[in-house]
GROMACS .gro file of C-alpha atoms in nm:
model
  206
    1UNK     CA    1   0.000   0.000   0.000
    2UNK     CA    2   0.137   0.341  -0.095
    3UNK     CA    3   0.201   0.622   0.152
    4UNK     CA    4  -0.074   0.821  -0.019
    5UNK     CA    5  -0.326   0.539   0.041
    6UNK     CA    6  -0.222   0.514   0.404
    7UNK     CA    7  -0.267   0.891   0.448
    8UNK     CA    8  -0.608   0.877   0.283
    9UNK     CA    9  -0.721   0.594   0.506
   10UNK     CA   10  -0.594   0.774   0.814
   11UNK     CA   11  -0.768   1.098   0.720
   12UNK     CA   12  -1.093   0.914   0.655
   13UNK     CA   13  -1.078   0.744   0.994
   14UNK     CA   14  -1.004   1.075   1.163
   15UNK     CA   15  -1.305   1.231   0.993
   16UNK     CA   16  -1.529   0.946   1.108
   17UNK     CA   17  -1.397   0.971   1.464
   18UNK     CA   18  -1.449   1.347   1.473
   19UNK     CA   19  -1.793   1.320   1.317
   20UNK     CA   20  -1.900   1.060   1.572
   21UNK     CA   21  -1.799   1.289   1.858
   22UNK     CA   22  -1.955   1.602   1.706
   23UNK     CA   23  -2.284   1.435   1.616
   24UNK     CA   24  -2.306   1.279   1.962
   25UNK     CA   25  -2.232   1.600   2.151
   26UNK     CA   26  -2.430   1.856   1.952
   27UNK     CA   27  -2.671   1.651   1.741
   28UNK     CA   28  -2.711   1.619   1.369
   29UNK     CA   29  -2.874   1.954   1.298
   30UNK     CA   30  -2.633   2.160   1.507
   31UNK     CA   31  -2.321   1.996   1.360
   32UNK     CA   32  -2.172   2.138   1.041
   33UNK     CA   33  -1.911   1.996   0.809
   34UNK     CA   34  -1.695   2.294   0.904
   35UNK     CA   35  -1.713   2.183   1.269
   36UNK     CA   36  -1.598   1.834   1.179
   37UNK     CA   37  -1.324   1.957   0.946
   38UNK     CA   38  -1.192   2.191   1.217
   39UNK     CA   39  -1.188   1.903   1.465
   40UNK     CA   40  -0.971   1.701   1.228
   41UNK     CA   41  -0.753   1.999   1.136
   42UNK     CA   42  -0.843   2.006   0.768
   43UNK     CA   43  -1.052   2.233   0.546
   44UNK     CA   44  -1.406   2.163   0.429
   45UNK     CA   45  -1.301   2.083   0.067
   46UNK     CA   46  -1.065   1.816   0.200
   47UNK     CA   47  -1.349   1.661   0.399
   48UNK     CA   48  -1.575   1.667   0.093
   49UNK     CA   49  -1.310   1.471  -0.095
   50UNK     CA   50  -1.390   1.178   0.137
   51UNK     CA   51  -1.761   1.237   0.204
   52UNK     CA   52  -1.978   1.422  -0.044
   53UNK     CA   53  -2.230   1.548   0.214
   54UNK     CA   54  -2.314   1.563   0.582
   55UNK     CA   55  -2.587   1.305   0.521
   56UNK     CA   56  -2.340   1.060   0.369
   57UNK     CA   57  -2.095   1.108   0.655
   58UNK     CA   58  -2.365   1.066   0.919
   59UNK     CA   59  -2.493   0.746   0.760
   60UNK     CA   60  -2.144   0.597   0.750
   61UNK     CA   61  -2.087   0.685   1.115
   62UNK     CA   62  -2.411   0.508   1.201
   63UNK     CA   63  -2.338   0.208   0.981
   64UNK     CA   64  -2.005   0.173   1.161
   65UNK     CA   65  -2.185   0.195   1.494
   66UNK     CA   66  -2.426  -0.082   1.402
   67UNK     CA   67  -2.155  -0.303   1.251
   68UNK     CA   68  -1.940  -0.273   1.564
   69UNK     CA   69  -2.242  -0.339   1.786
   70UNK     CA   70  -2.346  -0.654   1.596
   71UNK     CA   71  -1.986  -0.775   1.589
   72UNK     CA   72  -1.948  -0.734   1.966
   73UNK     CA   73  -2.268  -0.928   2.033
   74UNK     CA   74  -2.218  -1.202   1.775
   75UNK     CA   75  -2.002  -1.441   1.979
   76UNK     CA   76  -2.220  -1.422   2.290
   77UNK     CA   77  -2.542  -1.468   2.091
   78UNK     CA   78  -2.416  -1.774   1.903
   79UNK     CA   79  -2.248  -1.934   2.206
   80UNK     CA   80  -2.395  -2.275   2.301
   81UNK     CA   81  -2.463  -2.167   2.660
   82UNK     CA   82  -2.816  -2.151   2.797
   83UNK     CA   83  -3.012  -1.994   3.077
   84UNK     CA   84  -2.866  -1.718   3.289
   85UNK     CA   85  -2.514  -1.793   3.167
   86UNK     CA   86  -2.609  -1.688   2.816
   87UNK     CA   87  -2.798  -1.382   2.941
   88UNK     CA   88  -2.492  -1.273   3.139
   89UNK     CA   89  -2.263  -1.323   2.837
   90UNK     CA   90  -2.484  -1.103   2.617
   91UNK     CA   91  -2.520  -0.837   2.887
   92UNK     CA   92  -2.143  -0.836   2.940
   93UNK     CA   93  -2.087  -0.787   2.567
   94UNK     CA   94  -2.339  -0.504   2.546
   95UNK     CA   95  -2.220  -0.336   2.863
   96UNK     CA   96  -1.859  -0.355   2.751
   97UNK     CA   97  -1.942  -0.206   2.413
   98UNK     CA   98  -2.127   0.087   2.570
   99UNK     CA   99  -1.847   0.147   2.822
  100UNK     CA  100  -1.591   0.153   2.541
  101UNK     CA  101  -1.804   0.373   2.314
  102UNK     CA  102  -2.003   0.630   2.514
  103UNK     CA  103  -2.033   0.857   2.209
  104UNK     CA  104  -2.209   0.575   2.026
  105UNK     CA  105  -2.463   0.550   2.307
  106UNK     CA  106  -2.540   0.923   2.294
  107UNK     CA  107  -2.570   0.909   1.916
  108UNK     CA  108  -2.810   0.616   1.934
  109UNK     CA  109  -3.023   0.794   2.192
  110UNK     CA  110  -3.037   1.112   1.984
  111UNK     CA  111  -3.142   0.922   1.675
  112UNK     CA  112  -3.406   0.724   1.865
  113UNK     CA  113  -3.554   1.047   2.004
  114UNK     CA  114  -3.558   1.200   1.655
  115UNK     CA  115  -3.728   0.890   1.515
  116UNK     CA  116  -3.446   0.804   1.280
  117UNK     CA  117  -3.530   1.108   1.066
  118UNK     CA  118  -3.168   1.171   0.965
  119UNK     CA  119  -3.100   0.825   0.832
  120UNK     CA  120  -3.180   0.665   0.498
  121UNK     CA  121  -3.220   0.335   0.684
  122UNK     CA  122  -3.505   0.240   0.915
  123UNK     CA  123  -3.323   0.205   1.246
  124UNK     CA  124  -3.603   0.015   1.419
  125UNK     CA  125  -3.633  -0.226   1.127
  126UNK     CA  126  -3.256  -0.281   1.130
  127UNK     CA  127  -3.254  -0.368   1.499
  128UNK     CA  128  -3.585  -0.557   1.498
  129UNK     CA  129  -3.438  -0.900   1.406
  130UNK     CA  130  -3.197  -0.880   1.701
  131UNK     CA  131  -3.481  -0.779   1.933
  132UNK     CA  132  -3.710  -1.057   1.803
  133UNK     CA  133  -3.432  -1.313   1.843
  134UNK     CA  134  -3.385  -1.211   2.207
  135UNK     CA  135  -3.761  -1.226   2.274
  136UNK     CA  136  -3.775  -1.573   2.118
  137UNK     CA  137  -3.485  -1.691   2.334
  138UNK     CA  138  -3.646  -1.573   2.657
  139UNK     CA  139  -3.983  -1.722   2.561
  140UNK     CA  140  -3.826  -2.060   2.474
  141UNK     CA  141  -3.643  -2.072   2.806
  142UNK     CA  142  -3.959  -1.972   2.992
  143UNK     CA  143  -4.159  -2.243   2.813
  144UNK     CA  144  -3.887  -2.497   2.901
  145UNK     CA  145  -3.909  -2.406   3.269
  146UNK     CA  146  -3.561  -2.250   3.278
  147UNK     CA  147  -3.681  -1.895   3.344
  148UNK     CA  148  -3.970  -1.751   3.537
  149UNK     CA  149  -4.259  -1.639   3.319
  150UNK     CA  150  -4.228  -1.273   3.222
  151UNK     CA  151  -4.331  -1.045   2.939
  152UNK     CA  152  -4.009  -1.096   2.741
  153UNK     CA  153  -4.047  -0.786   2.526
  154UNK     CA  154  -4.107  -0.561   2.827
  155UNK     CA  155  -3.812  -0.714   3.011
  156UNK     CA  156  -3.585  -0.636   2.717
  157UNK     CA  157  -3.713  -0.279   2.693
  158UNK     CA  158  -3.642  -0.232   3.064
  159UNK     CA  159  -3.291  -0.366   3.020
  160UNK     CA  160  -3.235  -0.151   2.712
  161UNK     CA  161  -3.330   0.164   2.902
  162UNK     CA  162  -3.126   0.068   3.206
  163UNK     CA  163  -2.814   0.017   2.998
  164UNK     CA  164  -2.831   0.306   2.754
  165UNK     CA  165  -2.954   0.576   2.991
  166UNK     CA  166  -2.671   0.506   3.235
  167UNK     CA  167  -2.410   0.589   2.971
  168UNK     CA  168  -2.591   0.863   2.781
  169UNK     CA  169  -2.689   1.043   3.104
  170UNK     CA  170  -2.349   1.009   3.272
  171UNK     CA  171  -2.294   1.385   3.329
  172UNK     CA  172  -2.634   1.414   3.500
  173UNK     CA  173  -2.579   1.100   3.706
  174UNK     CA  174  -2.244   1.233   3.826
  175UNK     CA  175  -2.433   1.515   3.999
  176UNK     CA  176  -2.657   1.261   4.172
  177UNK     CA  177  -2.380   1.023   4.276
  178UNK     CA  178  -2.101   1.272   4.355
  179UNK     CA  179  -1.868   1.053   4.150
  180UNK     CA  180  -1.817   0.974   3.785
  181UNK     CA  181  -2.042   0.688   3.671
  182UNK     CA  182  -1.770   0.587   3.426
  183UNK     CA  183  -1.489   0.498   3.665
  184UNK     CA  184  -1.384   0.135   3.674
  185UNK     CA  185  -1.540   0.088   4.019
  186UNK     CA  186  -1.868   0.258   3.920
  187UNK     CA  187  -1.895   0.053   3.603
  188UNK     CA  188  -1.832  -0.268   3.797
  189UNK     CA  189  -2.114  -0.183   4.039
  190UNK     CA  190  -2.351  -0.099   3.756
  191UNK     CA  191  -2.270  -0.417   3.568
  192UNK     CA  192  -2.326  -0.623   3.882
  193UNK     CA  193  -2.659  -0.451   3.943
  194UNK     CA  194  -2.782  -0.513   3.588
  195UNK     CA  195  -2.689  -0.882   3.613
  196UNK     CA  196  -2.862  -0.910   3.951
  197UNK     CA  197  -3.171  -0.740   3.810
  198UNK     CA  198  -3.206  -0.994   3.530
  199UNK     CA  199  -3.127  -1.280   3.766
  200UNK     CA  200  -3.401  -1.168   4.007
  201UNK     CA  201  -3.648  -1.130   3.720
  202UNK     CA  202  -3.572  -1.466   3.562
  203UNK     CA  203  -3.472  -1.712   3.834
  204UNK     CA  204  -3.739  -1.960   3.933
  205UNK     CA  205  -3.863  -1.945   4.294
  206UNK     CA  206  -3.680  -2.189   4.518
   0.00000   0.00000   0.00000
């Protein structure tokens, strides 16, 4: 690979990184290509050489988000484990992804609030197969007597909110907790609580 190709790849990645941060912090409408170019240290024409519009750049940022998210979950979803062990593996994968990518969480929340209006893809339709697969898993385990009977869809929605809001609302939560929610110790406590929540909801009475 030539030096020019390496530089082009590096610039493109820097643009995507900067765009992800800008879109997450100020939202789609309030972010301009000039903002992103300034963050990278290039001029707008140089950015347009890589991405022809803000819409194109935003969609690629989001496609990267979804690809990384599906990749992180893939191993835990396809693992042969069952019951609470599998639930914990999936929660660990999701929690770890959110902890490593807080800007992604904020971006996802912004887009969900806006109803996916800035994307050419239907975000809900894209995520629906993953959601349906999780509902089917819980319902199969409930029918087999492994889990306590619950409304599987509602349980997943509760878990979704509990995970995403913790990371997207971290600055607000810091004021409530008098400590950063994103320290290693705080994250460990939150992870343990989420696992305990699902265990309490799903374990059969003894």
